[in-house]
Each structure stands twice: as structure tokens, then as C-alpha cells.
Amino acid sequence: MRDAASELAELGITPIGISPDKREKQKKFDDKYELGFRFLSDEAHAVAEAYGVWAEKTLAGKTYMGIVRSAFLVNEKGALIDVKYNISPDQTIPFVRKALGESEPPAKSAPQKVEWRLDLKSADDEEKASTRTVNQATDELNDLFKRQRYCVLATERDGAPYGNLVAFASTPDLTELMFVTSRDTRKYGNIQANRQVALVIDNRSNEASDLLTGLAVTALGIAEQIPESKREHMRSLYLAKHDLKPFLDAEDTVLIQMLVQKYIVVSGLDSVIELTPAE
């Protein structure tokens, strides 16, 4: 709901969240995630019972009473327009649109083909690099990105670098790379503090020959949470590569995109080229 704020505003919708959590806990949650909308404390779960969402649930063989995540659309007079029980986060906006009789936003026209500029950086390999075309370089990257499932994400905060493995995917035009993380992680906190990040993808086989034939790509760019208008498209690209739907759909999970500013491609010992989007 936070990420869809502009779309909800266009539809004339004011989101309100409600849960049995105490106000102090809700405030800490809001401080952490900067929700940007009002939410209310229903400690006695009286409202939850009135709305039919206080129900018996089962976890690990144990039963308990809890909230059934649901969405209610209420007009300015307090009349209930529609309701969806057992709703997942990514179903909320489509539910609102359908209830209001709104169609999905018109599909955007196909983006123009991205042009890349190739720059030679290894002076002692000029003859070899001069025969390498931009198309060959981008095809090489696309092939590498399709074969490799994981890469190293490098972030930084307060002068302290941090690296860890992430499962990544790319857009076909190579302009965006994406990965998934929980909000309660060091890398997410680092990105919130400094959105400039790097991803390192390589084809190592852990053999001595890697030094002569290996390919390593450093992608530099800006990381940000994927906007709601692009989320379904990017989500489908990500799930086509990784069977991580339960993790991706978890409430605390964020799909991050990196807007690529530059690729630094190193092949063998000293052949280095850079690919940047042409202006």
C-alpha cells in the first residue's frame, strides 16, 4: 500500500491499516518502514470480529486465533462497497480497481531499443578489442546472465563495505538487474542509506584456467524498490528464473531493481571494456 500511494491517490482511495498490535509496536513498524498512511490499533480485536477476520488459524500443528488478512473498500458514508478475504499484498490494487469498475492502466508502448557505447580500457589489447562489437558484448552479457543464478551484491554504509550473495535476474535490454531481500537485513539497510551499489557476476569454474578464460562483469548503478507500475512485469521476469515465489510474496520481502549506469567487463587476465548506455 505504501508503494502504490500515487496510484491509490489517483483512484481517490485513502488507505487505513488496522491490526490488534499495540500502538507502540505499530509506531516502531511505521518508523522502520515509513508507511505513509494511517493505521489503527484494535487490541481487543472488536473491529476484527465485527468484520469477520478474527478466526482460528493453524501453524506447525498448533491452532490459535488471529487475523485473516483482508481488504475492505468503504465509501465516504461508511457503506461497504466490496470485500476480499484472504487477500495477498499483490492482489490489493487489482481488487480496488475491479471494485471501482476501473480498468487496468493502458499498456505502455514498447520502449525504444537501448543503445550501448563500448569503451576500450586495456591499452595492451587494443587490436583484439577493436574487433569486438557492441552487439557481441551485449550478447555475451545476456548469455552470462541467463546461465548464472547468483551474484555478489556490494553495498556500503558509513564507509563500511559489505558483500553478500543474491539471486538475480536481468531485463532483456540489460538496463536493469533485480534481486530480492527482506527489509530486516543489513543489505537493505545499506541500500536505504546509500543507493549506489555494485553487482559482480562471473563464470568461474574454480579451475586455474579461469585466470585466462574467465569472464567477470561488474555492474554499477542505483538500487531502488521497484515501483508498483512495474512490479508485475519485473516479478514475472524474476520468477521465470528463480523458484522463489513464497519468499517473493512474503510481507517483509522487497523486490529491488538496480538501474545500470555502467558495465565493466573483464575477460582473461587484462582485457577490459566498459559498456554504458549511449546518450
Tab-separated table of C-alpha atoms in Angstrom:
chain	number	residue	atom	x	y	z
A	1	MET	CA	0.000	0.000	0.000
A	2	ARG	CA	2.920	2.304	0.688
A	3	ASP	CA	4.481	1.612	-2.692
A	4	ALA	CA	1.148	2.169	-4.501
A	5	ALA	CA	0.433	5.527	-2.821
A	6	SER	CA	0.333	7.563	-6.047
A	7	GLU	CA	-1.943	5.072	-7.787
A	8	LEU	CA	-4.311	4.958	-4.802
A	9	ALA	CA	-4.419	8.762	-4.758
A	10	GLU	CA	-5.400	8.786	-8.436
A	11	LEU	CA	-8.257	6.412	-7.587
A	12	GLY	CA	-9.380	8.635	-4.703
A	13	ILE	CA	-8.532	5.969	-2.115
A	14	THR	CA	-7.210	6.701	1.381
A	15	PRO	CA	-5.610	3.550	2.835
A	16	ILE	CA	-6.051	2.715	6.511
A	17	GLY	CA	-4.413	-0.302	8.119
A	18	ILE	CA	-5.710	-1.947	11.281
A	19	SER	CA	-4.336	-4.724	13.483
A	20	PRO	CA	-4.543	-5.997	17.087
A	21	ASP	CA	-0.965	-4.818	17.730
A	22	LYS	CA	-0.344	-2.228	20.419
A	23	ARG	CA	0.216	1.367	19.318
A	24	GLU	CA	3.850	1.271	20.459
A	25	LYS	CA	4.567	-1.735	18.240
A	26	GLN	CA	2.779	-0.140	15.310
A	27	LYS	CA	4.800	3.047	15.729
A	28	LYS	CA	8.072	1.091	15.660
A	29	PHE	CA	6.857	-0.666	12.498
A	30	ASP	CA	5.984	2.668	10.890
A	31	ASP	CA	9.306	4.208	11.927
A	32	LYS	CA	11.105	1.290	10.282
A	33	TYR	CA	9.170	1.116	7.000
A	34	GLU	CA	7.856	4.693	6.648
A	35	LEU	CA	4.407	3.529	5.570
A	36	GLY	CA	2.999	6.975	4.964
A	37	PHE	CA	-0.612	6.115	5.812
A	38	ARG	CA	-2.754	5.836	8.942
A	39	PHE	CA	-3.171	2.581	10.793
A	40	LEU	CA	-5.173	1.825	13.888
A	41	SER	CA	-4.792	-0.376	16.951
A	42	ASP	CA	-7.584	-2.877	17.632
A	43	GLU	CA	-6.089	-4.532	20.725
A	44	ALA	CA	-9.376	-6.090	21.841
A	45	HIS	CA	-9.941	-7.283	18.203
A	46	ALA	CA	-13.518	-5.979	18.420
A	47	VAL	CA	-13.372	-4.463	14.929
A	48	ALA	CA	-11.691	-7.618	13.593
A	49	GLU	CA	-14.558	-9.708	14.953
A	50	ALA	CA	-17.163	-7.322	13.543
A	51	TYR	CA	-15.531	-7.551	10.110
A	52	GLY	CA	-15.225	-11.334	10.285
A	53	VAL	CA	-11.427	-11.505	10.152
A	54	TRP	CA	-10.728	-12.820	13.678
A	55	ALA	CA	-10.552	-16.558	13.054
A	56	GLU	CA	-8.908	-19.782	14.061
A	57	LYS	CA	-5.599	-20.391	12.298
A	58	THR	CA	-3.101	-23.230	12.281
A	59	LEU	CA	0.686	-23.081	12.296
A	60	ALA	CA	3.063	-26.008	12.845
A	61	GLY	CA	0.172	-28.160	14.025
A	62	LYS	CA	-0.984	-25.638	16.633
A	63	THR	CA	-4.234	-23.688	16.457
A	64	TYR	CA	-4.640	-20.109	17.608
A	65	MET	CA	-6.841	-17.079	16.981
A	66	GLY	CA	-5.504	-14.445	14.618
A	67	ILE	CA	-6.166	-12.058	11.747
A	68	VAL	CA	-7.197	-13.260	8.285
A	69	ARG	CA	-5.540	-10.679	6.029
A	70	SER	CA	-8.397	-8.991	4.173
A	71	ALA	CA	-9.256	-5.776	2.323
A	72	PHE	CA	-12.425	-3.710	2.702
A	73	LEU	CA	-13.462	-0.892	0.390
A	74	VAL	CA	-15.611	1.638	2.245
A	75	ASN	CA	-17.096	4.808	0.796
A	76	GLU	CA	-17.171	8.249	2.416
A	77	LYS	CA	-20.572	7.482	4.003
A	78	GLY	CA	-19.254	4.377	5.723
A	79	ALA	CA	-21.011	1.930	3.429
A	80	LEU	CA	-19.143	-1.241	2.490
A	81	ILE	CA	-18.616	-1.433	-1.280
A	82	ASP	CA	-16.668	-4.667	-1.549
A	83	VAL	CA	-14.534	-7.071	0.468
A	84	LYS	CA	-11.820	-9.600	-0.279
A	85	TYR	CA	-10.864	-12.114	2.412
A	86	ASN	CA	-7.522	-13.928	2.430
A	87	ILE	CA	-6.012	-11.341	0.127
A	88	SER	CA	-2.299	-11.243	-0.671
A	89	PRO	CA	-0.398	-7.933	-0.938
A	90	ASP	CA	-0.081	-8.081	-4.734
A	91	GLN	CA	-3.848	-8.642	-5.121
A	92	THR	CA	-4.848	-5.474	-3.266
A	93	ILE	CA	-4.593	-2.884	-6.046
A	94	PRO	CA	-6.311	-5.124	-8.673
A	95	PHE	CA	-9.095	-5.731	-6.122
A	96	VAL	CA	-9.588	-1.988	-5.626
A	97	ARG	CA	-9.642	-1.332	-9.370
A	98	LYS	CA	-12.164	-4.094	-10.007
A	99	ALA	CA	-14.391	-2.939	-7.148
A	100	LEU	CA	-14.393	0.617	-8.551
A	101	GLY	CA	-15.030	-0.568	-12.080
A	102	GLU	CA	-11.667	0.778	-13.176
A	103	SER	CA	-9.713	-0.880	-15.951
A	104	GLU	CA	-6.033	-1.598	-15.686
A	105	PRO	CA	-3.763	1.260	-16.766
A	106	PRO	CA	-3.164	1.185	-20.513
A	107	ALA	CA	-0.109	-0.769	-21.521
A	108	LYS	CA	2.852	1.410	-22.258
A	109	SER	CA	4.242	1.442	-25.737
A	110	ALA	CA	7.284	-0.692	-26.329
A	111	PRO	CA	10.387	1.144	-25.156
A	112	GLN	CA	12.941	2.254	-27.671
A	113	LYS	CA	15.874	-0.054	-28.127
A	114	VAL	CA	18.673	0.868	-25.779
A	115	GLU	CA	21.931	1.791	-27.456
A	116	TRP	CA	25.156	0.937	-25.656
A	117	ARG	CA	28.548	2.571	-26.038
A	118	LEU	CA	31.656	0.384	-25.843
A	119	ASP	CA	34.885	1.862	-24.483
A	120	LEU	CA	38.258	0.117	-24.535
A	121	LYS	CA	40.128	0.241	-21.229
A	122	SER	CA	43.016	-2.210	-21.724
A	123	ALA	CA	45.602	-0.417	-23.826
A	124	ASP	CA	47.711	-3.515	-24.451
A	125	ASP	CA	44.814	-5.402	-26.016
A	126	GLU	CA	43.605	-2.790	-28.490
A	127	GLU	CA	43.791	-4.974	-31.599
A	128	LYS	CA	41.714	-7.736	-30.012
A	129	ALA	CA	39.169	-5.361	-28.521
A	130	SER	CA	38.759	-3.353	-31.710
A	131	THR	CA	37.143	-6.357	-33.397
A	132	ARG	CA	34.595	-6.720	-30.613
A	133	THR	CA	31.274	-5.083	-31.422
A	134	VAL	CA	28.666	-3.733	-29.030
A	135	ASN	CA	26.239	-6.455	-30.114
A	136	GLN	CA	28.802	-9.143	-29.353
A	137	ALA	CA	29.411	-7.657	-25.915
A	138	THR	CA	25.707	-7.372	-25.025
A	139	ASP	CA	25.028	-10.889	-26.339
A	140	GLU	CA	27.860	-12.117	-24.130
A	141	LEU	CA	26.309	-10.427	-21.106
A	142	ASN	CA	22.822	-11.759	-21.824
A	143	ASP	CA	24.203	-15.277	-22.155
A	144	LEU	CA	26.130	-14.967	-18.889
A	145	PHE	CA	23.133	-13.544	-17.016
A	146	LYS	CA	20.865	-16.344	-18.220
A	147	ARG	CA	23.306	-19.051	-17.097
A	148	GLN	CA	24.341	-17.600	-13.753
A	149	ARG	CA	21.749	-17.614	-10.975
A	150	TYR	CA	23.692	-15.833	-8.250
A	151	CYS	CA	25.990	-12.851	-7.970
A	152	VAL	CA	27.736	-10.768	-5.319
A	153	LEU	CA	25.976	-7.604	-4.190
A	154	ALA	CA	28.282	-4.889	-2.855
A	155	THR	CA	26.807	-2.156	-0.652
A	156	GLU	CA	28.307	0.499	1.599
A	157	ARG	CA	27.235	2.447	4.660
A	158	ASP	CA	29.194	4.923	6.756
A	159	GLY	CA	32.418	3.935	4.999
A	160	ALA	CA	31.976	0.223	5.727
A	161	PRO	CA	31.664	-2.018	2.635
A	162	TYR	CA	29.539	-5.171	2.684
A	163	GLY	CA	29.200	-8.049	0.228
A	164	ASN	CA	26.807	-10.974	0.039
A	165	LEU	CA	25.252	-13.385	-2.450
A	166	VAL	CA	21.862	-12.660	-4.038
A	167	ALA	CA	19.737	-14.448	-6.610
A	168	PHE	CA	19.479	-12.014	-9.525
A	169	ALA	CA	17.722	-11.587	-12.862
A	170	SER	CA	18.015	-9.042	-15.670
A	171	THR	CA	15.789	-7.312	-18.167
A	172	PRO	CA	16.388	-8.337	-21.798
A	173	ASP	CA	17.799	-4.891	-22.655
A	174	LEU	CA	20.309	-5.152	-19.756
A	175	THR	CA	19.311	-1.768	-18.344
A	176	GLU	CA	18.051	-3.225	-15.070
A	177	LEU	CA	19.141	-6.013	-12.751
A	178	MET	CA	16.932	-7.172	-9.889
A	179	PHE	CA	17.178	-9.134	-6.672
A	180	VAL	CA	15.053	-9.889	-3.616
A	181	THR	CA	15.733	-9.137	0.030
A	182	SER	CA	13.941	-8.918	3.348
A	183	ARG	CA	13.674	-5.463	4.864
A	184	ASP	CA	15.261	-6.708	8.072
A	185	THR	CA	18.702	-7.268	6.518
A	186	ARG	CA	21.990	-5.398	6.516
A	187	LYS	CA	21.994	-5.042	2.736
A	188	TYR	CA	18.535	-3.425	2.748
A	189	GLY	CA	19.602	-1.006	5.479
A	190	ASN	CA	22.741	-0.188	3.498
A	191	ILE	CA	20.715	0.483	0.350
A	192	GLN	CA	18.409	2.797	2.275
A	193	ALA	CA	21.468	4.770	3.383
A	194	ASN	CA	23.377	4.635	0.072
A	195	ARG	CA	21.629	3.589	-3.132
A	196	GLN	CA	24.854	3.361	-5.142
A	197	VAL	CA	25.614	-0.384	-5.374
A	198	ALA	CA	27.535	-2.889	-7.470
A	199	LEU	CA	26.780	-6.419	-8.636
A	200	VAL	CA	29.550	-8.801	-9.653
A	201	ILE	CA	28.667	-11.708	-11.972
A	202	ASP	CA	31.246	-14.190	-13.279
A	203	ASN	CA	31.524	-17.581	-14.969
A	204	ARG	CA	34.211	-19.100	-12.738
A	205	SER	CA	34.676	-22.857	-12.708
A	206	ASN	CA	37.238	-22.798	-9.853
A	207	GLU	CA	39.947	-24.032	-12.193
A	208	ALA	CA	43.351	-22.459	-12.850
A	209	SER	CA	42.205	-21.779	-16.423
A	210	ASP	CA	39.744	-19.180	-15.096
A	211	LEU	CA	42.577	-16.651	-14.989
A	212	LEU	CA	42.992	-16.966	-18.765
A	213	THR	CA	39.449	-17.645	-19.956
A	214	GLY	CA	37.186	-16.359	-17.171
A	215	LEU	CA	34.668	-13.556	-17.609
A	216	ALA	CA	33.799	-11.173	-14.772
A	217	VAL	CA	31.244	-8.372	-15.002
A	218	THR	CA	30.859	-5.535	-12.527
A	219	ALA	CA	27.557	-3.688	-12.850
A	220	LEU	CA	27.414	-0.241	-11.261
A	221	GLY	CA	24.145	1.543	-10.650
A	222	ILE	CA	21.415	2.868	-8.393
A	223	ALA	CA	19.263	0.481	-6.347
A	224	GLU	CA	15.636	1.220	-5.537
A	225	GLN	CA	12.436	-0.593	-4.727
A	226	ILE	CA	10.542	-1.437	-7.909
A	227	PRO	CA	7.536	0.886	-8.333
A	228	GLU	CA	4.073	-0.653	-8.320
A	229	SER	CA	3.529	0.180	-12.019
A	230	LYS	CA	6.449	-2.105	-12.987
A	231	ARG	CA	6.220	-4.701	-10.248
A	232	GLU	CA	4.177	-7.376	-12.033
A	233	HIS	CA	6.376	-7.256	-15.129
A	234	MET	CA	9.618	-7.404	-13.148
A	235	ARG	CA	8.179	-10.036	-10.829
A	236	SER	CA	7.366	-12.297	-13.795
A	237	LEU	CA	10.911	-11.910	-15.136
A	238	TYR	CA	12.345	-12.791	-11.745
A	239	LEU	CA	10.124	-15.836	-11.170
A	240	ALA	CA	10.880	-17.121	-14.656
A	241	LYS	CA	14.450	-17.598	-13.455
A	242	HIS	CA	14.040	-18.351	-9.744
A	243	ASP	CA	11.523	-20.593	-7.971
A	244	LEU	CA	11.204	-18.195	-5.037
A	245	LYS	CA	7.517	-17.246	-5.114
A	246	PRO	CA	6.829	-17.881	-1.377
A	247	PHE	CA	9.775	-15.681	-0.420
A	248	LEU	CA	8.905	-13.032	-3.006
A	249	ASP	CA	5.290	-12.860	-1.785
A	250	ALA	CA	6.201	-12.584	1.903
A	251	GLU	CA	5.082	-9.325	3.535
A	252	ASP	CA	8.594	-8.336	4.585
A	253	THR	CA	10.189	-9.034	1.200
A	254	VAL	CA	11.194	-6.326	-1.267
A	255	LEU	CA	11.982	-6.686	-4.973
A	256	ILE	CA	14.857	-4.316	-5.712
A	257	GLN	CA	15.912	-3.055	-9.119
A	258	MET	CA	19.338	-1.703	-9.977
A	259	LEU	CA	19.310	0.909	-12.732
A	260	VAL	CA	22.547	0.153	-14.556
A	261	GLN	CA	24.892	3.075	-15.145
A	262	LYS	CA	27.869	1.053	-16.385
A	263	TYR	CA	29.141	-2.471	-17.009
A	264	ILE	CA	32.852	-3.176	-16.562
A	265	VAL	CA	33.638	-6.413	-18.397
A	266	VAL	CA	36.934	-8.210	-17.734
A	267	SER	CA	37.838	-11.278	-19.791
A	268	GLY	CA	41.006	-13.254	-19.207
A	269	LEU	CA	43.851	-11.511	-17.442
A	270	ASP	CA	43.705	-7.982	-18.800
A	271	SER	CA	41.038	-7.433	-21.483
A	272	VAL	CA	38.764	-4.736	-20.093
A	273	ILE	CA	35.882	-2.939	-21.763
A	274	GLU	CA	33.146	-0.702	-20.422
A	275	LEU	CA	29.551	-0.591	-21.623
A	276	THR	CA	27.448	2.476	-20.835
A	277	PRO	CA	24.014	3.484	-22.142
A	278	ALA	CA	24.516	5.851	-25.059
A	279	GLU	CA	23.008	9.279	-24.556
